[in-house]
Amino acid sequence: MPSVAESPFHPGFGQPPAYLAGRDSILEAGDRLIERASSPGQMPSPLVLVGPRGVGKTVLLREIALRAGEQRGWPRIRLEVIARKPLGPQVTARAGELLVALPEHQRKGFQLDEVVAKAGVGPIAAEARFRRPAGRDTAADDIELALRLVAETLEDIGSGAVITVDESHTMERSDLNALAAALQAGTELGWPFAVVLAGLASLRDTTAGVTYLERSEWHEVGFLDAGTTLAALTTPAQQAGKPMDLAAAQYLAEQSGGYPYAIQICGDSAWIEALEDDEIRLVHARGGTERAEARMSAGLYASRWNQASNRERQYLVALAQELGDAAVATGGSVAARLGGTTAQWSTYRARLMNKGTIFAQGGVLHFA
């Protein structure tokens, strides 16, 4: 009988599901990006993934990079933007790690200066030091220099790399401009990089005016439709040796609303409920949903509530009431319930959207 550890459902940040449903078009776009980047002298525009939290953007970054590794042996430079921390040191560190990981005969010589990327790769511990050209001493120069050295080294050995940038919506404007400038230079020089960025929908506002990124290939990563949600529930259960019957799958699909994180936590909770049985049935799905609600209330929901200000909490309560009464909520209807105008409450709506607590789709507001 399959155990808890054998559950094919993986709720958690960046945890790849056993069956990645409904993302074929994005993965195909990633494959095209890598194919173009593999042509000598061609660095394509980035791929940009935007959507609410919990829909699998981080998983897609990982999957695109894995496919490049499997198909072409390309390494990954993994960047994750951290609010209020500069991006430059992370770029030089990741570049240094990649270079140190290469066999010594494949590396370009490291030039000494004060820009240091400490790298620890497996049993290796080393420092890659980058010399800034005379007259250039900014973080933007560091980003371009580090990426240039990696690009030239990979070109020498006939390889390339995938650069992934997660949480891009939190990037400071100066860092965004510096990264865009470095990538623009790389495009002109034909660096062998495939670049993929991911972030909340507010990334569109952040990149306004950064023409290099505006010309990227953008993809919305959203909820799954009913049919795909059913496949995301039944296929991994079948493959793991504990089939899920149609009634159970339909119930879980409806309860999850097609939200990928909820699909995983509902599926995992139903799996736990069915540990003593050889099939996941409706009774397990019902019990699993209660278990999933308790798990999300203690974790995800409590965390988002605690992060909200008093006015943001007022907005969340009003949104919940509006959805309960009318099933559909807009910025205007929530503001009216609060006794104000859309403009008066727009700041709090925007803050909640930037945090990923709520999102808008077709003018309609949803909880993430």
Coordinates of N, CA, C and O in Angstrom, one line a residue, residues 42-108:
Q42 N 23.6 34.4 -31.8 CA 22.2 34.8 -31.6 C 21.8 34.6 -30.2 O 21.8 33.5 -29.6
M43 N 21.4 35.7 -29.5 CA 20.9 35.7 -28.2 C 19.4 36.2 -28.3 O 19.2 37.4 -28.5
P44 N 18.4 35.4 -28.1 CA 17.0 35.8 -28.3 C 16.6 36.7 -27.1 O 17.2 36.7 -26.1
S45 N 15.5 37.4 -27.3 CA 14.9 38.2 -26.3 C 14.4 37.2 -25.2 O 14.0 36.1 -25.5
P46 N 14.3 37.7 -24.0 CA 13.9 36.8 -22.9 C 12.4 36.3 -23.0 O 11.6 36.9 -23.7
L47 N 12.2 35.3 -22.3 CA 10.8 34.8 -22.0 C 10.4 35.3 -20.7 O 11.2 35.2 -19.7
V48 N 9.2 35.9 -20.5 CA 8.8 36.4 -19.3 C 7.5 35.8 -18.9 O 6.5 35.8 -19.6
L49 N 7.4 35.2 -17.7 CA 6.2 34.5 -17.1 C 5.7 35.3 -16.0 O 6.4 35.6 -15.0
V50 N 4.4 35.7 -16.1 CA 3.7 36.4 -15.1 C 2.4 35.8 -14.6 O 1.8 35.1 -15.4
G51 N 2.1 35.9 -13.4 CA 0.9 35.3 -12.8 C 0.9 35.4 -11.3 O 1.9 35.7 -10.7
P52 N -0.2 35.0 -10.7 CA -0.3 35.1 -9.2 C 0.6 34.0 -8.6 O 1.1 33.1 -9.3
R53 N 0.8 34.1 -7.3 CA 1.6 33.1 -6.6 C 0.9 31.8 -6.6 O -0.3 31.7 -6.6
G54 N 1.7 30.7 -6.5 CA 1.1 29.4 -6.4 C 0.6 28.8 -7.7 O 0.0 27.7 -7.7
V55 N 1.0 29.4 -8.9 CA 0.5 28.8 -10.1 C 1.6 28.0 -10.8 O 1.4 27.5 -11.9
G56 N 2.8 28.0 -10.3 CA 3.9 27.2 -10.8 C 4.9 27.9 -11.6 O 5.6 27.3 -12.4
K57 N 5.1 29.2 -11.5 CA 6.1 29.9 -12.2 C 7.5 29.4 -11.9 O 8.3 29.2 -12.8
T58 N 7.8 29.2 -10.6 CA 9.1 28.8 -10.2 C 9.4 27.4 -10.8 O 10.5 27.0 -11.2
V59 N 8.4 26.5 -10.8 CA 8.5 25.2 -11.3 C 8.8 25.2 -12.8 O 9.7 24.5 -13.3
L60 N 8.2 26.2 -13.5 CA 8.4 26.3 -14.9 C 9.8 26.8 -15.2 O 10.5 26.3 -16.2
L61 N 10.4 27.7 -14.4 CA 11.8 28.1 -14.6 C 12.7 26.9 -14.5 O 13.6 26.7 -15.3
R62 N 12.4 26.1 -13.5 CA 13.3 24.9 -13.2 C 13.1 23.9 -14.4 O 14.1 23.4 -14.9
E63 N 11.9 23.7 -14.9 CA 11.7 22.7 -15.9 C 12.3 23.2 -17.2 O 12.9 22.3 -17.9
I64 N 12.2 24.4 -17.6 CA 12.9 24.9 -18.8 C 14.4 24.7 -18.7 O 15.0 24.3 -19.7
A65 N 15.0 25.1 -17.6 CA 16.4 24.9 -17.4 C 16.8 23.4 -17.4 O 17.8 23.0 -18.0
L66 N 16.0 22.5 -16.8 CA 16.3 21.1 -16.9 C 16.3 20.6 -18.3 O 17.1 19.8 -18.7
R67 N 15.3 21.0 -19.1 CA 15.2 20.5 -20.5 C 16.5 21.0 -21.3 O 17.0 20.2 -22.1
A68 N 16.9 22.2 -21.0 CA 18.2 22.6 -21.7 C 19.4 21.8 -21.2 O 20.3 21.5 -22.0
G69 N 19.4 21.4 -19.9 CA 20.4 20.6 -19.4 C 20.4 19.2 -20.0 O 21.4 18.6 -20.4
E70 N 19.2 18.6 -20.1 CA 19.1 17.3 -20.7 C 19.3 17.2 -22.2 O 20.0 16.3 -22.7
Q71 N 18.9 18.2 -22.9 CA 19.0 18.2 -24.4 C 20.3 18.7 -24.9 O 20.8 18.2 -25.9
R72 N 20.9 19.6 -24.1 CA 22.2 20.3 -24.7 C 23.3 20.3 -23.7 O 24.4 20.8 -24.0
G73 N 23.1 19.8 -22.4 CA 24.1 19.9 -21.4 C 24.4 21.3 -20.9 O 25.5 21.5 -20.4
W74 N 23.4 22.2 -21.1 CA 23.7 23.6 -20.6 C 23.5 23.7 -19.1 O 22.5 23.1 -18.5
P75 N 24.3 24.5 -18.4 CA 24.1 24.8 -17.0 C 23.1 25.9 -16.8 O 22.6 26.5 -17.8
R76 N 22.7 26.1 -15.6 CA 21.7 27.2 -15.2 C 22.4 28.2 -14.3 O 23.1 27.8 -13.4
I77 N 22.1 29.5 -14.6 CA 22.5 30.5 -13.6 C 21.2 30.9 -13.0 O 20.3 31.5 -13.6
R78 N 21.0 30.6 -11.7 CA 19.7 30.8 -11.1 C 19.8 32.0 -10.2 O 20.5 32.0 -9.2
L79 N 18.9 33.0 -10.5 CA 18.9 34.2 -9.7 C 17.5 34.3 -9.1 O 16.5 34.0 -9.8
E80 N 17.4 34.8 -7.9 CA 16.2 35.0 -7.2 C 16.3 36.4 -6.6 O 17.1 36.6 -5.7
V81 N 15.4 37.3 -7.0 CA 15.5 38.7 -6.5 C 14.9 38.7 -5.1 O 13.9 38.1 -4.8
I82 N 15.7 39.4 -4.2 CA 15.3 39.5 -2.8 C 15.0 41.0 -2.6 O 15.9 41.9 -2.9
A83 N 13.9 41.4 -2.1 CA 13.5 42.8 -1.9 C 14.5 43.5 -1.1 O 15.0 43.0 -0.1
R84 N 14.9 44.7 -1.6 CA 15.8 45.6 -1.0 C 17.2 45.1 -0.9 O 18.1 45.6 -0.1
K85 N 17.6 44.1 -1.7 CA 19.0 43.6 -1.7 C 19.4 43.8 -3.2 O 18.7 43.4 -4.1
P86 N 20.6 44.3 -3.4 CA 21.1 44.5 -4.8 C 21.3 43.2 -5.5 O 21.7 42.2 -4.9
L87 N 21.1 43.3 -6.8 CA 21.2 42.1 -7.6 C 22.6 41.8 -8.0 O 23.0 40.6 -8.2
G88 N 23.5 42.8 -8.2 CA 24.8 42.6 -8.7 C 25.6 41.5 -8.0 O 26.2 40.7 -8.6
P89 N 25.7 41.6 -6.6 CA 26.5 40.5 -6.0 C 26.0 39.1 -6.2 O 26.8 38.2 -6.3
Q90 N 24.7 39.0 -6.4 CA 24.2 37.6 -6.6 C 24.6 37.2 -8.0 O 24.9 36.0 -8.2
V91 N 24.6 38.1 -9.0 CA 25.0 37.7 -10.4 C 26.4 37.3 -10.4 O 26.8 36.3 -11.0
T92 N 27.3 38.1 -9.8 CA 28.7 37.7 -9.8 C 29.0 36.4 -9.0 O 29.8 35.6 -9.4
A93 N 28.2 36.2 -7.9 CA 28.4 34.9 -7.2 C 28.0 33.7 -8.0 O 28.7 32.7 -8.1
R94 N 26.8 33.8 -8.7 CA 26.3 32.7 -9.5 C 27.3 32.5 -10.7 O 27.5 31.3 -11.1
A95 N 27.8 33.6 -11.3 CA 28.7 33.4 -12.4 C 30.0 32.7 -11.9 O 30.5 31.9 -12.6
G96 N 30.5 33.1 -10.8 CA 31.7 32.5 -10.2 C 31.5 31.0 -10.0 O 32.4 30.2 -10.2
E97 N 30.3 30.7 -9.4 CA 30.0 29.3 -9.2 C 30.1 28.4 -10.5 O 30.6 27.3 -10.5
L98 N 29.5 29.0 -11.5 CA 29.5 28.3 -12.8 C 30.9 28.1 -13.3 O 31.3 27.0 -13.7
L99 N 31.7 29.1 -13.3 CA 33.0 29.1 -13.8 C 33.9 28.1 -13.0 O 34.7 27.4 -13.6
V100 N 33.8 28.2 -11.7 CA 34.6 27.3 -10.8 C 34.2 25.8 -11.1 O 35.0 24.9 -11.0
A101 N 32.9 25.6 -11.4 CA 32.5 24.2 -11.6 C 33.0 23.6 -12.9 O 33.0 22.4 -13.0
L102 N 33.4 24.5 -13.8 CA 33.9 23.9 -15.1 C 35.3 23.3 -14.9 O 36.1 23.8 -14.0
P103 N 35.7 22.3 -15.6 CA 37.0 21.8 -15.5 C 38.0 22.9 -15.8 O 37.8 23.8 -16.6
E104 N 39.2 22.8 -15.2 CA 40.2 23.9 -15.2 C 40.6 24.2 -16.7 O 40.8 25.4 -17.0
H105 N 40.7 23.2 -17.5 CA 41.2 23.4 -18.9 C 40.1 24.2 -19.7 O 40.4 24.6 -20.8
Q106 N 38.9 24.3 -19.2 CA 37.8 24.9 -20.0 C 37.6 26.4 -19.5 O 36.8 27.1 -20.1
R107 N 38.3 26.8 -18.5 CA 38.0 28.1 -17.9 C 38.9 29.2 -18.5 O 40.1 28.9 -18.8
K108 N 38.4 30.4 -18.7 CA 39.2 31.5 -19.0 C 39.9 31.9 -17.7 O 39.4 31.7 -16.6

